[in-house]
XYZ file of N, CA and C in Angstrom:
417
model
N 0.814 -1.184 0.000
C 0.000 0.000 0.000
C 0.868 1.263 0.000
N 2.071 1.186 0.537
C 2.955 2.342 0.563
C 3.605 2.626 -0.776
N 3.299 1.846 -1.797
C 3.917 2.091 -3.096
C 3.118 3.089 -3.928
N 2.009 3.602 -3.388
C 1.245 4.657 -4.063
C 1.194 5.872 -3.142
N 1.022 7.032 -3.729
C 0.955 8.254 -2.929
C -0.223 8.211 -1.961
N -1.399 7.826 -2.461
C -2.568 7.777 -1.580
C -2.418 6.715 -0.491
N -1.789 5.606 -0.818
C -1.542 4.577 0.191
C -0.631 5.090 1.292
N 0.393 5.822 0.907
C 1.314 6.400 1.874
C 0.608 7.456 2.728
N -0.213 8.281 2.087
C -0.983 9.287 2.836
C -1.917 8.595 3.819
N -2.594 7.545 3.359
C -3.528 6.799 4.215
C -2.809 6.249 5.457
N -1.692 5.573 5.230
C -0.958 4.973 6.347
C -0.390 6.036 7.288
N 0.063 7.134 6.727
C 0.584 8.219 7.558
C -0.542 8.800 8.412
N -1.681 9.015 7.803
C -2.832 9.546 8.520
C -3.228 8.626 9.670
N -3.280 7.339 9.407
C -3.648 6.371 10.458
C -2.623 6.380 11.588
N -1.335 6.485 11.243
C -0.297 6.511 12.273
C -0.435 7.755 13.157
N -0.725 8.899 12.542
C -0.912 10.134 13.301
C -2.172 10.028 14.169
N -3.245 9.457 13.627
C -4.477 9.291 14.407
C -4.243 8.371 15.604
N -3.494 7.295 15.403
C -3.195 6.382 16.510
C -2.376 7.084 17.590
N -1.394 7.869 17.172
C -0.570 8.626 18.119
C -1.439 9.634 18.864
N -2.345 10.298 18.139
C -3.248 11.264 18.777
C -4.129 10.566 19.809
N -4.641 9.398 19.476
C -5.484 8.666 20.420
C -4.707 8.302 21.678
N -3.479 7.834 21.515
C -2.648 7.492 22.674
C -2.362 8.726 23.519
N -2.111 9.854 22.864
C -1.828 11.106 23.563
C -3.038 11.564 24.360
N -4.209 11.509 23.744
C -5.450 11.927 24.409
C -5.781 10.962 25.538
N -5.588 9.694 25.324
C -5.884 8.684 26.333
C -5.095 8.870 27.610
N -3.914 9.485 27.515
C -3.114 9.754 28.710
C -3.743 10.846 29.569
N -4.481 11.750 28.943
C -5.135 12.848 29.670
C -6.422 12.367 30.311
N -7.219 11.635 29.540
C -8.523 11.205 30.011
C -8.883 9.893 29.323
N -8.913 8.787 30.062
C -9.139 7.477 29.440
C -10.459 7.350 28.685
N -11.504 8.104 29.111
C -12.795 7.983 28.433
C -12.870 8.833 27.167
N -11.858 9.647 26.921
C -11.850 10.562 25.794
C -11.152 9.925 24.597
N -11.641 10.233 23.401
C -10.925 9.780 22.212
C -10.545 10.990 21.362
N -9.734 10.754 20.351
C -9.216 11.847 19.533
C -10.331 12.596 18.816
N -11.353 11.892 18.338
C -12.467 12.542 17.647
C -13.192 13.508 18.582
N -13.439 13.074 19.811
C -14.099 13.940 20.775
C -13.228 15.156 21.074
N -11.927 14.932 21.193
C -11.013 16.037 21.480
C -11.045 17.066 20.364
N -11.059 16.608 19.119
C -11.136 17.550 17.997
C -12.425 18.352 18.046
N -13.527 17.683 18.417
C -14.791 18.401 18.535
C -14.716 19.424 19.668
N -14.140 19.045 20.804
C -14.007 19.977 21.918
C -13.155 21.178 21.521
N -12.073 20.919 20.793
C -11.207 22.003 20.337
C -11.969 22.944 19.406
N -12.783 22.372 18.543
C -13.594 23.168 17.630
C -14.592 24.027 18.414
N -15.237 23.421 19.404
C -16.203 24.161 20.223
C -15.524 25.217 21.089
N -14.286 24.981 21.450
C -13.557 25.995 22.220
C -13.318 27.237 21.356
N -13.070 27.009 20.065
C -12.877 28.126 19.143
C -14.194 28.838 18.851
N -15.262 28.047 18.711
C -16.568 28.607 18.351
C -17.658 27.792 19.037
N -17.991 28.192 20.229
C -18.973 27.456 21.015
C -20.377 27.653 20.437
N -21.203 26.642 20.610
C -22.593 26.747 20.176
C -22.818 26.391 18.726
N -22.083 25.413 18.224
C -22.250 24.983 16.831
C -23.355 23.935 16.721
N -24.003 23.913 15.570
C -24.984 22.865 15.283
C -24.228 21.587 14.897
N -24.795 20.418 15.159
C -24.132 19.164 14.780
C -23.742 19.116 13.304
N -24.565 19.660 12.421
C -24.235 19.636 10.994
C -22.990 20.471 10.711
N -22.823 21.576 11.438
C -21.629 22.412 11.270
C -20.386 21.677 11.773
N -20.533 20.978 12.875
C -19.421 20.191 13.412
C -19.038 19.112 12.410
N -20.029 18.427 11.858
C -19.769 17.363 10.879
C -18.995 17.900 9.679
N -19.410 19.051 9.161
C -18.731 19.632 8.006
C -17.286 19.994 8.328
N -17.072 20.596 9.485
C -15.725 21.054 9.838
C -14.787 19.910 10.186
N -15.331 18.834 10.741
C -14.498 17.670 11.064
C -14.444 16.664 9.917
N -15.198 16.967 8.847
C -15.264 16.076 7.692
C -15.712 14.669 8.095
N -16.786 14.629 8.860
C -17.382 13.382 9.319
C -18.855 13.392 8.943
N -19.452 12.208 8.930
C -20.880 12.126 8.655
C -21.653 12.665 9.855
N -22.873 13.106 9.589
C -23.713 13.624 10.670
C -23.973 12.540 11.711
N -24.137 11.289 11.269
C -24.388 10.207 12.227
C -23.160 9.951 13.112
N -21.962 10.074 12.544
C -20.749 9.915 13.358
C -20.657 11.012 14.400
N -20.958 12.238 13.987
C -20.894 13.368 14.912
C -21.962 13.231 15.983
N -23.134 12.740 15.627
C -24.184 12.514 16.624
C -23.692 11.550 17.694
N -23.009 10.498 17.289
C -22.454 9.530 18.233
C -21.369 10.167 19.111
N -20.515 10.972 18.501
C -19.452 11.654 19.250
C -20.071 12.594 20.284
N -21.110 13.315 19.884
C -21.789 14.243 20.795
C -22.431 13.489 21.951
N -23.134 12.399 21.650
C -23.806 11.633 22.701
C -22.805 11.092 23.723
N -21.679 10.590 23.236
C -20.649 10.073 24.149
C -20.079 11.202 24.996
N -19.812 12.341 24.367
C -19.273 13.489 25.108
C -20.288 13.991 26.142
N -21.580 13.927 25.813
C -22.618 14.310 26.767
C -22.617 13.374 27.969
N -22.508 12.062 27.716
C -22.489 11.085 28.813
C -21.331 11.344 29.768
N -20.224 11.853 29.246
C -19.050 12.135 30.076
C -19.073 13.551 30.644
N -20.148 14.294 30.370
C -20.294 15.628 30.924
C -19.406 16.679 30.276
N -18.992 16.428 29.032
C -18.079 17.351 28.346
C -18.803 18.406 27.522
N -20.005 18.071 27.036
C -20.802 19.005 26.243
C -22.259 18.925 26.681
N -22.984 19.959 26.340
C -24.435 19.999 26.556
C -25.049 20.577 25.293
N -26.302 20.246 25.059
C -26.998 20.802 23.895
C -28.145 21.682 24.376
N -28.413 22.705 23.569
C -29.526 23.620 23.825
C -30.202 23.911 22.496
N -31.461 24.296 22.541
C -32.135 24.676 21.292
C -31.413 25.854 20.629
N -31.363 25.827 19.307
C -30.766 26.936 18.559
C -31.641 28.167 18.749
N -31.043 29.329 19.013
C -31.859 30.514 19.286
C -32.666 31.028 18.092
N -32.251 30.675 16.858
C -32.926 31.226 15.679
C -33.499 30.171 14.739
N -33.129 28.916 14.917
C -33.580 27.874 13.999
C -34.367 26.840 14.785
N -35.632 26.791 14.533
C -36.597 25.996 15.271
C -36.167 24.630 15.763
N -35.939 23.691 14.855
C -35.668 22.315 15.255
C -34.201 22.038 15.537
N -33.334 22.983 15.276
C -31.901 22.766 15.459
C -31.506 22.884 16.920
N -30.402 22.244 17.230
C -29.824 22.403 18.562
C -28.375 22.830 18.399
N -27.841 23.419 19.445
C -26.447 23.857 19.460
C -25.699 23.065 20.520
N -24.459 22.764 20.233
C -23.610 22.021 21.162
C -22.679 23.021 21.853
N -22.605 22.918 23.174
C -21.791 23.831 23.975
C -20.865 23.036 24.884
N -19.692 23.585 25.135
C -18.780 22.989 26.108
C -19.305 23.216 27.517
N -19.137 22.230 28.365
C -19.397 22.402 29.793
C -18.095 22.853 30.446
N -18.149 23.182 31.734
C -16.916 23.556 32.449
C -15.919 22.405 32.412
N -16.418 21.185 32.619
C -15.547 20.022 32.553
C -14.969 19.880 31.145
N -15.796 20.122 30.127
C -15.337 20.038 28.749
C -14.209 21.009 28.461
N -14.325 22.220 29.001
C -13.266 23.222 28.806
C -11.973 22.744 29.453
N -12.067 22.229 30.679
C -10.860 21.764 31.377
C -10.201 20.607 30.632
N -11.005 19.643 30.225
C -10.462 18.487 29.496
C -9.893 18.938 28.153
N -10.600 19.834 27.493
C -10.143 20.348 26.199
C -8.800 21.047 26.335
N -8.633 21.831 27.396
C -7.368 22.523 27.594
C -6.210 21.536 27.718
N -6.402 20.476 28.490
C -5.333 19.486 28.672
C -5.096 18.669 27.411
N -6.153 18.030 26.928
C -6.018 17.160 25.756
C -5.698 17.970 24.508
N -6.317 19.149 24.377
C -6.083 19.995 23.212
C -4.638 20.441 23.108
N -4.030 20.778 24.242
C -2.614 21.152 24.222
C -1.758 20.003 23.719
N -2.091 18.788 24.140
C -1.333 17.617 23.681
C -1.507 17.406 22.180
N -2.729 17.574 21.694
C -2.988 17.415 20.263
C -2.262 18.508 19.470
N -2.334 19.750 19.962
C -1.640 20.845 19.267
C -0.138 20.559 19.181
N 0.426 20.063 20.263
C 1.861 19.737 20.260
C 2.163 18.645 19.244
N 1.324 17.622 19.217
C 1.519 16.535 18.261
C 1.428 17.047 16.831
N 0.424 17.846 16.546
C 0.214 18.333 15.180
C 1.281 19.346 14.756
N 1.942 19.959 15.736
C 2.996 20.917 15.406
C 4.327 20.225 15.109
N 4.424 18.958 15.463
C 5.671 18.231 15.214
C 5.917 18.102 13.713
N 7.155 18.254 13.338
C 7.562 18.034 11.954
C 8.632 16.954 11.994
N 8.482 15.935 11.156
C 9.503 14.881 11.164
C 10.905 15.460 11.006
N 11.812 14.965 11.833
C 13.185 15.448 11.777
C 13.825 15.107 10.447
N 14.688 15.982 10.004
C 15.416 15.734 8.771
C 14.805 16.389 7.550
N 13.629 17.013 7.705
C 13.001 17.691 6.571
C 13.406 19.167 6.564
N 13.697 19.661 5.402
C 13.990 21.082 5.269
C 12.684 21.850 5.189
N 12.763 23.158 5.348
C 11.559 23.988 5.228
C 10.935 23.838 3.845
N 11.771 23.734 2.828
C 11.270 23.583 1.461
C 10.538 22.243 1.299
N 11.077 21.189 1.862
C 10.426 19.882 1.786
C 9.090 19.885 2.534
N 9.058 20.551 3.673
C 7.805 20.654 4.432
C 6.769 21.402 3.605
N 7.169 22.493 2.955
C 6.235 23.271 2.132
C 5.733 22.446 0.945
N 6.613 21.655 0.333
C 6.205 20.783 -0.774
C 5.193 19.752 -0.287
N 5.455 19.145 0.861
C 4.518 18.173 1.439
C 3.178 18.832 1.708
N 3.208 20.035 2.266
C 1.982 20.752 2.575
C 1.147 20.962 1.308
N 1.805 21.373 0.224
C 1.077 21.606 -1.032
C 0.487 20.314 -1.577
N 1.253 19.229 -1.546
C 0.756 17.942 -2.035
C -0.460 17.504 -1.223
N -0.378 17.627 0.079
C -1.481 17.204 0.945
C -2.714 18.098 0.765
N -2.518 19.406 0.620
C -3.655 20.310 0.409
C -4.371 19.992 -0.908
N -3.616 19.774 -1.966
C -4.221 19.450 -3.259
C -4.962 18.113 -3.164
N -4.334 17.137 -2.535
C -4.959 15.819 -2.383
C -6.240 15.932 -1.573
N -6.188 16.658 -0.461
C -7.367 16.829 0.381
C -8.502 17.500 -0.390
N -8.174 18.526 -1.140
C -9.211 19.230 -1.917
C -9.849 18.334 -2.974
N -9.113 17.357 -3.463
C -9.679 16.417 -4.445
C -10.749 15.513 -3.824
N -10.639 15.258 -2.520
C -11.530 14.290 -1.886
C -12.545 14.933 -0.952
N -12.591 16.242 -0.903
C -13.595 16.929 -0.056
C -14.925 16.925 -0.746
């Protein structure tokens, strides 16, 4: 699978996701990387609708619904009716969610800021362009 560009991207993505899960698990065993990304998103912009979260995390609405329900069970988020859209609800961080997000989010930010050793700035920029173009093809 590593003999194709997409195969290499796939395996790299999975390796980073696994590392992120291990990193998040050290902060809070009941938390997973997907929930942490949602918490980080809500920390930036609290009160998002599930459909907005799904679009920004590039996940299906049903996956996000599951992530929200699990986060609610752990007391990390709460939902309230949308103030302007009748049937919609908004997802908000709880105090516990903010605290967990601060700890786990810092770990995720550190992980995502890492650049493999041995790469030059030019090589990093080339990788960034390849990944952005590839991502835009599959959005």
